[in-house]
Amino acid sequence: MVGATEGPAGFQAVRETNLGIVLRTIRTSAPCSRAVVAASTGLTKATVSSLVAELIDRGLVCETGLVNQRRVGRPGMMLTINGSTLVAIGLEVNVDYLALATMDLLEREVLTRHVAFDARAAGPEECALRLRDLLLEATADPLLRDRPLLGVSVAVPALIDVASGTVSNAPNLGWRGFPLKRRLTDLLADTALAGAPVLVDNDANLGAVAEYRGGHLARTLDLVYLTGEVGIGAGVLMNGEPLRGASGFAGEIGHIPLLKDGPRCACGQRGCLEALAGLDSILRRAVPDLVPDGPVRGSVVESLVAETARRAEADDPTALDALTSAGEWLGRAAATLVNLLNPSAIILGGYFVPLSPWLLPPCREAMAAHSFAPDSGNCRIEPSTLGLSAAARGGAMALIDALDTGSLPLPPGSNAA
Amino acid sequence: MVGATEGPAGFQAVRETNLGIVLRTIRTSAPCSRAVVAASTGLTKATVSSLVAELIDRGLVCETGLVNQRRVGRPGMMLTINGSTLVAIGLEVNVDYLALATMDLLEREVLTRHVAFDARAAGPEECALRLRDLLLEATADPLLRDRPLLGVSVAVPALIDVASGTVSNAPNLGWRGFPLKRRLTDLLADTALAGAPVLVDNDANLGAVAEYRGGHLARTLDLVYLTGEVGIGAGVLMNGEPLRGASGFAGEIGHIPLLKDGPRCACGQRGCLEALAGLDSILRRAVPDLVPDGPVRGSVVESLVAETARRAEADDPTALDALTSAGEWLGRAAATLVNLLNPSAIILGGYFVPLSPWLLPPCREAMAAHSFAPDSGNCRIEPSTLGLSAAARGGAMALIDALDTGSLPLPPGSNAA
């Protein structure tokens, strides 16, 4: 909305919108001069100067000191994004940990946290409290203190109703119908973070965003990110756009039926990918002597994964068999993706990364065998380089995306201290 | 391209482009006045009048005689698309038939043909000759004679390189690397159809177009069309757009691995959907006494399908078992689609339609059981109402789409006789 409306309220709304437009233009074109911003936006130079002054005052934009030498006339001071103020925070809930990633407007990671947490045993209410504490601890850190907050994103391995921020069904957490967005917003209401926008999304979808924006295969237009946890989810980008389906429930690869009358899955069915190649299944078969009764959750997961890798390294046949079998099932699921979606890349995330030396060879073999297109339609399958914080990072990036597209407002309190 | 360029060649190109723009505007807004066309396109009224006169001369647009009574001033003669001249022809090659569908610019079916043909036994060269003959016979029909041709589309159950119009791999036809577009273009070169644009695409993709444009679930944004032939392909529309993948090879649902060490498929693998629920597999199990040795192809397919339906109607246990088993595998494949893509509708086409009374109950049960989202994410699965000509019709519609989007030119010889 470039232009004027009537009345002071209308004027302020137009000014806020134009501030966002100018900020996005600078994000895209930085370093750039005020004249370039004016030319790109169609706003007058005087308006741009006034808006830029406010963005500098708010600490969102700064002058680089560089001048544009390529043009004739008076050299202009160049503008760029100020990475030292506004931050976006991505949180992730998983079966054995909570993660937090903070990014500035230049998409640099400012601060991360990874804490062991048993979200299944704790339940959703306790988990929401823990997320609030994690947020308050992080924003009290000297790295974040006094920096305005764009918003908070929460990644959950679950079917999510994104519009309401409700966790519809998270079988591996044992959560159903929990209004996480509303609850976390309420819990923040009497803190310094009151009013911060909260978004809730599926962990695989946000992992795919992180890979597309900052992974080693960044900007691959047709990309699938597979979470490698107790649950297995797929975040799908087709032509650079998230594939969400009619109700936002796409990407539930963990529950595609691969083996008739196969092992029981947490969802209640038999022979789902998750029951054949999810972490619970791998650990149960790879290190049977160490796995506790009941679902494998909480901090024990990380140490069991490390032990599985250690035994595989030492050629322990039980561990190798388990990983070979899981890799083969993963390869059949990957071939299903290749046949249905023809992506350019499938990226294995989470705990699949440390186990990839043993998972990938049988996985690649099965994928090639069951892909109809030659050379699997040129699809590569590789481990992620983003570690266990991919979904949290992707959430922070999604918030910055939302600022860029204007679907998230500039935070009111973003004046620099 | 609305505007002027230099020189007579540039002028003619601009005029051709503007003719297309005006034609598309009238297609979208008909009935509409010249004034509305001018307002929508930004062209002057004088230019619009001249272009409309040419479109009327070419027989593409006509005056309806209606006047716009809602506006003050001199009433304008209303314009609409002339459905009586230009036609688009869609052809389909399948394992047991060739189909032809002809549509006018109002998307009315003008003429259809369905002939039994064994494309596997004939081979691609012989098939291209037969397609040429079919085209020449059809365009000699009084319904089509003297009507200008927008283009020819050919649907093939195969991996297609759409850019070059090459059939990369059609295992059920036994074709590989056949340059169908080039061959058919060459064969038409010394006929009245010389120079007609030829497009080649996958049959499932074109079936999905036909369903989206003219099926009983038309305009369903997230839709999957399944071909029900010896091969099973999926045409996927997500948010109304075809999902083609990185190399155009998406939708090969016939080869997703559903049963480890299952029956051998034509692609060379074991346990593919096609080997469990394709027509060859169904007929072999349903009417074992009637199935010949070797692949079931050619005109016998249609009669065996009819006999299978007859026996199932008569509660023959062998036929019922075969259909129940195939239906269940189809349901597992449908659940895979639901879990990965979350569509609103899956439409069973081809020979699945006459067999749907027996296929659908076990299919729906398995789909519901293996879909992770509740109520299969609200996905319905239903038989097509378009019969065996869906892909041919979709091809004709795709040509009209291409005219609408300007990627196909107005045919030079479209002056009305």
CSV table of N, CA and C in Angstrom, one decimal, chain B residues 83-173:
chain,number,residue,atom,x,y,z
B,83,GLY,N,-17.7,-20.9,-31.2
B,83,GLY,CA,-17.3,-22.3,-31.0
B,83,GLY,C,-17.4,-23.1,-32.3
B,84,SER,N,-17.7,-22.5,-33.4
B,84,SER,CA,-18.0,-23.3,-34.6
B,84,SER,C,-16.8,-23.4,-35.5
B,85,THR,N,-15.6,-22.8,-35.1
B,85,THR,CA,-14.5,-22.9,-36.1
B,85,THR,C,-13.3,-23.7,-35.5
B,86,LEU,N,-12.4,-23.0,-34.8
B,86,LEU,CA,-11.2,-23.6,-34.3
B,86,LEU,C,-11.4,-24.9,-33.4
B,87,VAL,N,-10.7,-25.9,-33.6
B,87,VAL,CA,-10.7,-27.1,-32.8
B,87,VAL,C,-9.4,-27.6,-32.3
B,88,ALA,N,-9.3,-28.2,-31.2
B,88,ALA,CA,-8.1,-28.8,-30.7
B,88,ALA,C,-8.3,-30.3,-30.6
B,89,ILE,N,-7.3,-31.1,-31.0
B,89,ILE,CA,-7.5,-32.6,-31.0
B,89,ILE,C,-6.5,-33.2,-30.0
B,90,GLY,N,-7.1,-34.0,-29.1
B,90,GLY,CA,-6.3,-34.8,-28.1
B,90,GLY,C,-6.4,-36.3,-28.5
B,91,LEU,N,-5.2,-36.9,-28.6
B,91,LEU,CA,-5.1,-38.3,-28.9
B,91,LEU,C,-4.6,-39.0,-27.6
B,92,GLU,N,-4.9,-40.3,-27.5
B,92,GLU,CA,-4.4,-41.1,-26.4
B,92,GLU,C,-3.9,-42.4,-26.9
B,93,VAL,N,-2.7,-42.8,-26.5
B,93,VAL,CA,-2.2,-44.2,-26.8
B,93,VAL,C,-2.3,-45.0,-25.5
B,94,ASN,N,-3.0,-46.1,-25.5
B,94,ASN,CA,-2.9,-47.0,-24.4
B,94,ASN,C,-2.6,-48.4,-24.8
B,95,VAL,N,-2.5,-49.3,-23.8
B,95,VAL,CA,-2.1,-50.6,-24.2
B,95,VAL,C,-3.1,-51.4,-25.0
B,96,ASP,N,-4.4,-50.9,-25.0
B,96,ASP,CA,-5.4,-51.7,-25.8
B,96,ASP,C,-6.2,-50.8,-26.7
B,97,TYR,N,-6.0,-49.5,-26.7
B,97,TYR,CA,-6.8,-48.7,-27.6
B,97,TYR,C,-6.1,-47.4,-27.9
B,98,LEU,N,-6.6,-46.8,-29.0
B,98,LEU,CA,-6.3,-45.4,-29.3
B,98,LEU,C,-7.5,-44.6,-29.1
B,99,ALA,N,-7.4,-43.4,-28.6
B,99,ALA,CA,-8.6,-42.5,-28.4
B,99,ALA,C,-8.3,-41.2,-29.0
B,100,LEU,N,-9.4,-40.6,-29.5
B,100,LEU,CA,-9.3,-39.2,-30.1
B,100,LEU,C,-10.5,-38.4,-29.5
B,101,ALA,N,-10.2,-37.2,-29.1
B,101,ALA,CA,-11.2,-36.3,-28.6
B,101,ALA,C,-11.0,-34.9,-29.2
B,102,THR,N,-12.0,-34.3,-29.7
B,102,THR,CA,-11.9,-33.0,-30.4
B,102,THR,C,-12.8,-32.0,-29.6
B,103,MET,N,-12.2,-30.9,-29.3
B,103,MET,CA,-13.0,-29.8,-28.6
B,103,MET,C,-12.9,-28.5,-29.3
B,104,ASP,N,-14.0,-27.8,-29.3
B,104,ASP,CA,-14.0,-26.4,-29.8
B,104,ASP,C,-13.6,-25.5,-28.7
B,105,LEU,N,-13.5,-24.2,-29.0
B,105,LEU,CA,-13.0,-23.2,-28.1
B,105,LEU,C,-13.9,-23.0,-26.9
B,106,LEU,N,-15.2,-23.5,-27.0
B,106,LEU,CA,-16.1,-23.4,-25.9
B,106,LEU,C,-16.0,-24.7,-25.0
B,107,GLU,N,-15.0,-25.5,-25.3
B,107,GLU,CA,-14.7,-26.8,-24.6
B,107,GLU,C,-15.9,-27.8,-24.8
B,108,ARG,N,-16.5,-27.7,-25.9
B,108,ARG,CA,-17.6,-28.7,-26.2
B,108,ARG,C,-16.9,-29.8,-27.0
B,109,GLU,N,-17.3,-31.1,-26.7
B,109,GLU,CA,-16.7,-32.2,-27.4
B,109,GLU,C,-17.4,-32.2,-28.8
B,110,VAL,N,-16.6,-32.2,-29.9
B,110,VAL,CA,-17.1,-32.2,-31.2
B,110,VAL,C,-17.2,-33.6,-31.8
B,111,LEU,N,-16.2,-34.3,-31.6
B,111,LEU,CA,-16.1,-35.7,-32.2
B,111,LEU,C,-15.1,-36.5,-31.4
B,112,THR,N,-15.4,-37.8,-31.2
B,112,THR,CA,-14.5,-38.6,-30.4
B,112,THR,C,-14.4,-40.0,-31.2
B,113,ARG,N,-13.3,-40.6,-31.0
B,113,ARG,CA,-13.0,-41.9,-31.6
B,113,ARG,C,-12.4,-42.8,-30.5
B,114,HIS,N,-12.7,-44.0,-30.5
B,114,HIS,CA,-12.1,-45.0,-29.6
B,114,HIS,C,-11.9,-46.3,-30.4
B,115,VAL,N,-10.7,-46.7,-30.7
B,115,VAL,CA,-10.4,-47.9,-31.5
B,115,VAL,C,-9.5,-48.8,-30.8
B,116,ALA,N,-9.9,-50.1,-30.8
B,116,ALA,CA,-9.0,-51.1,-30.2
B,116,ALA,C,-7.7,-51.1,-31.0
B,117,PHE,N,-6.6,-51.2,-30.3
B,117,PHE,CA,-5.3,-51.2,-30.9
B,117,PHE,C,-4.3,-51.7,-30.0
B,118,ASP,N,-3.4,-52.6,-30.4
B,118,ASP,CA,-2.4,-53.2,-29.6
B,118,ASP,C,-1.1,-52.5,-29.8
B,119,ALA,N,-0.9,-51.4,-29.0
B,119,ALA,CA,0.3,-50.5,-29.3
B,119,ALA,C,1.6,-51.2,-29.0
B,120,ARG,N,1.5,-52.3,-28.1
B,120,ARG,CA,2.7,-53.0,-27.8
B,120,ARG,C,3.2,-53.9,-28.9
B,121,ALA,N,2.2,-54.6,-29.5
B,121,ALA,CA,2.5,-55.5,-30.6
B,121,ALA,C,2.9,-54.7,-31.8
B,122,ALA,N,2.2,-53.5,-32.0
B,122,ALA,CA,2.5,-52.7,-33.2
B,122,ALA,C,3.8,-52.0,-33.2
B,123,GLY,N,4.2,-51.6,-32.0
B,123,GLY,CA,5.5,-50.8,-31.9
B,123,GLY,C,5.2,-49.3,-32.2
B,124,PRO,N,6.2,-48.5,-31.8
B,124,PRO,CA,5.9,-47.0,-31.8
B,124,PRO,C,5.8,-46.5,-33.3
B,125,GLU,N,6.6,-47.0,-34.2
B,125,GLU,CA,6.6,-46.5,-35.6
B,125,GLU,C,5.2,-46.7,-36.2
B,126,GLU,N,4.7,-48.0,-36.1
B,126,GLU,CA,3.4,-48.4,-36.6
B,126,GLU,C,2.3,-47.6,-35.9
B,127,CYS,N,2.5,-47.3,-34.6
B,127,CYS,CA,1.5,-46.6,-33.8
B,127,CYS,C,1.4,-45.1,-34.3
B,128,ALA,N,2.6,-44.5,-34.6
B,128,ALA,CA,2.6,-43.2,-35.1
B,128,ALA,C,1.9,-43.1,-36.4
B,129,LEU,N,2.1,-44.0,-37.3
B,129,LEU,CA,1.3,-44.1,-38.6
B,129,LEU,C,-0.2,-44.2,-38.4
B,130,ARG,N,-0.5,-45.0,-37.4
B,130,ARG,CA,-2.0,-45.2,-37.1
B,130,ARG,C,-2.6,-43.9,-36.5
B,131,LEU,N,-1.8,-43.2,-35.7
B,131,LEU,CA,-2.2,-41.9,-35.2
B,131,LEU,C,-2.5,-40.9,-36.3
B,132,ARG,N,-1.5,-40.9,-37.3
B,132,ARG,CA,-1.7,-40.0,-38.4
B,132,ARG,C,-3.0,-40.3,-39.1
B,133,ASP,N,-3.2,-41.6,-39.4
B,133,ASP,CA,-4.4,-42.0,-40.1
B,133,ASP,C,-5.7,-41.6,-39.4
B,134,LEU,N,-5.6,-41.8,-38.0
B,134,LEU,CA,-6.8,-41.4,-37.2
B,134,LEU,C,-7.1,-39.9,-37.3
B,135,LEU,N,-6.0,-39.1,-37.3
B,135,LEU,CA,-6.1,-37.7,-37.4
B,135,LEU,C,-6.7,-37.3,-38.8
B,136,LEU,N,-6.2,-37.9,-39.8
B,136,LEU,CA,-6.7,-37.6,-41.2
B,136,LEU,C,-8.1,-38.0,-41.3
B,137,GLU,N,-8.5,-39.2,-40.8
B,137,GLU,CA,-9.9,-39.6,-40.9
B,137,GLU,C,-10.8,-38.7,-40.2
B,138,ALA,N,-10.4,-38.3,-38.9
B,138,ALA,CA,-11.2,-37.4,-38.1
B,138,ALA,C,-11.4,-36.1,-38.8
B,139,THR,N,-10.3,-35.5,-39.3
B,139,THR,CA,-10.4,-34.1,-39.8
B,139,THR,C,-11.1,-34.1,-41.2
B,140,ALA,N,-11.3,-35.3,-41.8
B,140,ALA,CA,-12.1,-35.4,-43.0
B,140,ALA,C,-13.6,-35.6,-42.7
B,141,ASP,N,-13.9,-35.8,-41.5
B,141,ASP,CA,-15.3,-36.0,-41.1
B,141,ASP,C,-16.0,-34.7,-41.3
B,142,PRO,N,-17.3,-34.7,-41.7
B,142,PRO,CA,-18.1,-33.5,-42.0
B,142,PRO,C,-18.1,-32.6,-40.7
B,143,LEU,N,-18.0,-33.1,-39.5
B,143,LEU,CA,-18.0,-32.3,-38.3
B,143,LEU,C,-16.7,-31.5,-38.2
B,144,LEU,N,-15.7,-31.9,-38.8
B,144,LEU,CA,-14.4,-31.2,-38.6
B,144,LEU,C,-13.9,-30.6,-39.9
B,145,ARG,N,-14.4,-31.1,-41.0
B,145,ARG,CA,-13.8,-30.6,-42.3
B,145,ARG,C,-13.8,-29.1,-42.4
B,146,ASP,N,-12.7,-28.5,-42.9
B,146,ASP,CA,-12.6,-27.1,-43.1
B,146,ASP,C,-12.5,-26.3,-41.8
B,147,ARG,N,-12.4,-27.0,-40.7
B,147,ARG,CA,-12.2,-26.2,-39.4
B,147,ARG,C,-10.8,-26.1,-39.1
B,148,PRO,N,-10.2,-24.9,-38.8
B,148,PRO,CA,-8.8,-24.8,-38.5
B,148,PRO,C,-8.5,-25.5,-37.2
B,149,LEU,N,-7.2,-26.0,-37.2
B,149,LEU,CA,-6.8,-26.9,-36.1
B,149,LEU,C,-5.8,-26.1,-35.2
B,150,LEU,N,-6.1,-26.0,-33.9
B,150,LEU,CA,-5.2,-25.4,-33.0
B,150,LEU,C,-3.9,-26.2,-32.7
B,151,GLY,N,-4.1,-27.5,-32.7
B,151,GLY,CA,-2.9,-28.4,-32.4
B,151,GLY,C,-3.4,-29.7,-32.1
B,152,VAL,N,-2.4,-30.6,-31.9
B,152,VAL,CA,-2.6,-32.0,-31.6
B,152,VAL,C,-1.9,-32.4,-30.3
B,153,SER,N,-2.5,-33.0,-29.4
B,153,SER,CA,-1.9,-33.5,-28.2
B,153,SER,C,-1.9,-35.0,-28.1
B,154,VAL,N,-0.8,-35.6,-27.7
B,154,VAL,CA,-0.8,-37.1,-27.6
B,154,VAL,C,-0.5,-37.5,-26.2
B,155,ALA,N,-1.4,-38.2,-25.5
B,155,ALA,CA,-1.2,-38.8,-24.2
B,155,ALA,C,-0.7,-40.2,-24.3
B,156,VAL,N,0.4,-40.5,-23.5
B,156,VAL,CA,1.0,-41.8,-23.5
B,156,VAL,C,1.3,-42.2,-22.1
B,157,PRO,N,1.0,-43.5,-21.8
B,157,PRO,CA,1.3,-44.0,-20.4
B,157,PRO,C,2.8,-44.2,-20.3
B,158,ALA,N,3.5,-43.2,-20.0
B,158,ALA,CA,5.0,-43.3,-20.0
B,158,ALA,C,5.6,-42.1,-19.3
B,159,LEU,N,6.9,-42.3,-19.0
B,159,LEU,CA,7.8,-41.1,-18.7
B,159,LEU,C,8.0,-40.4,-20.0
B,160,ILE,N,7.7,-39.1,-20.0
B,160,ILE,CA,7.8,-38.3,-21.2
B,160,ILE,C,8.7,-37.1,-21.0
B,161,ASP,N,9.6,-36.9,-21.9
B,161,ASP,CA,10.4,-35.7,-21.9
B,161,ASP,C,9.5,-34.7,-22.7
B,162,VAL,N,8.8,-33.8,-21.9
B,162,VAL,CA,7.8,-33.0,-22.6
B,162,VAL,C,8.4,-32.0,-23.5
B,163,ALA,N,9.5,-31.4,-23.2
B,163,ALA,CA,10.2,-30.4,-24.0
B,163,ALA,C,10.4,-30.9,-25.4
B,164,SER,N,10.9,-32.1,-25.5
B,164,SER,CA,11.2,-32.7,-26.9
B,164,SER,C,10.1,-33.6,-27.4
B,165,GLY,N,9.1,-33.9,-26.5
B,165,GLY,CA,8.0,-34.8,-27.0
B,165,GLY,C,8.5,-36.2,-27.2
B,166,THR,N,9.5,-36.6,-26.4
B,166,THR,CA,10.0,-38.0,-26.5
B,166,THR,C,9.4,-38.9,-25.4
B,167,VAL,N,9.0,-40.1,-25.8
B,167,VAL,CA,8.6,-41.1,-24.9
B,167,VAL,C,9.9,-41.8,-24.3
B,168,SER,N,10.2,-41.4,-23.1
B,168,SER,CA,11.5,-42.0,-22.5
B,168,SER,C,11.3,-43.4,-22.2
B,169,ASN,N,10.3,-43.8,-21.5
B,169,ASN,CA,10.1,-45.2,-21.1
B,169,ASN,C,8.6,-45.5,-20.9
B,170,ALA,N,8.1,-46.5,-21.6
B,170,ALA,CA,6.7,-46.9,-21.5
B,170,ALA,C,6.8,-48.4,-21.3
B,171,PRO,N,7.0,-48.9,-20.1
B,171,PRO,CA,7.3,-50.4,-20.0
B,171,PRO,C,6.1,-51.2,-20.4
B,172,ASN,N,4.9,-50.8,-20.3
B,172,ASN,CA,3.7,-51.6,-20.7
B,172,ASN,C,3.5,-51.6,-22.2
B,173,LEU,N,4.1,-50.6,-22.8
B,173,LEU,CA,4.1,-50.6,-24.3
B,173,LEU,C,5.4,-51.2,-24.9
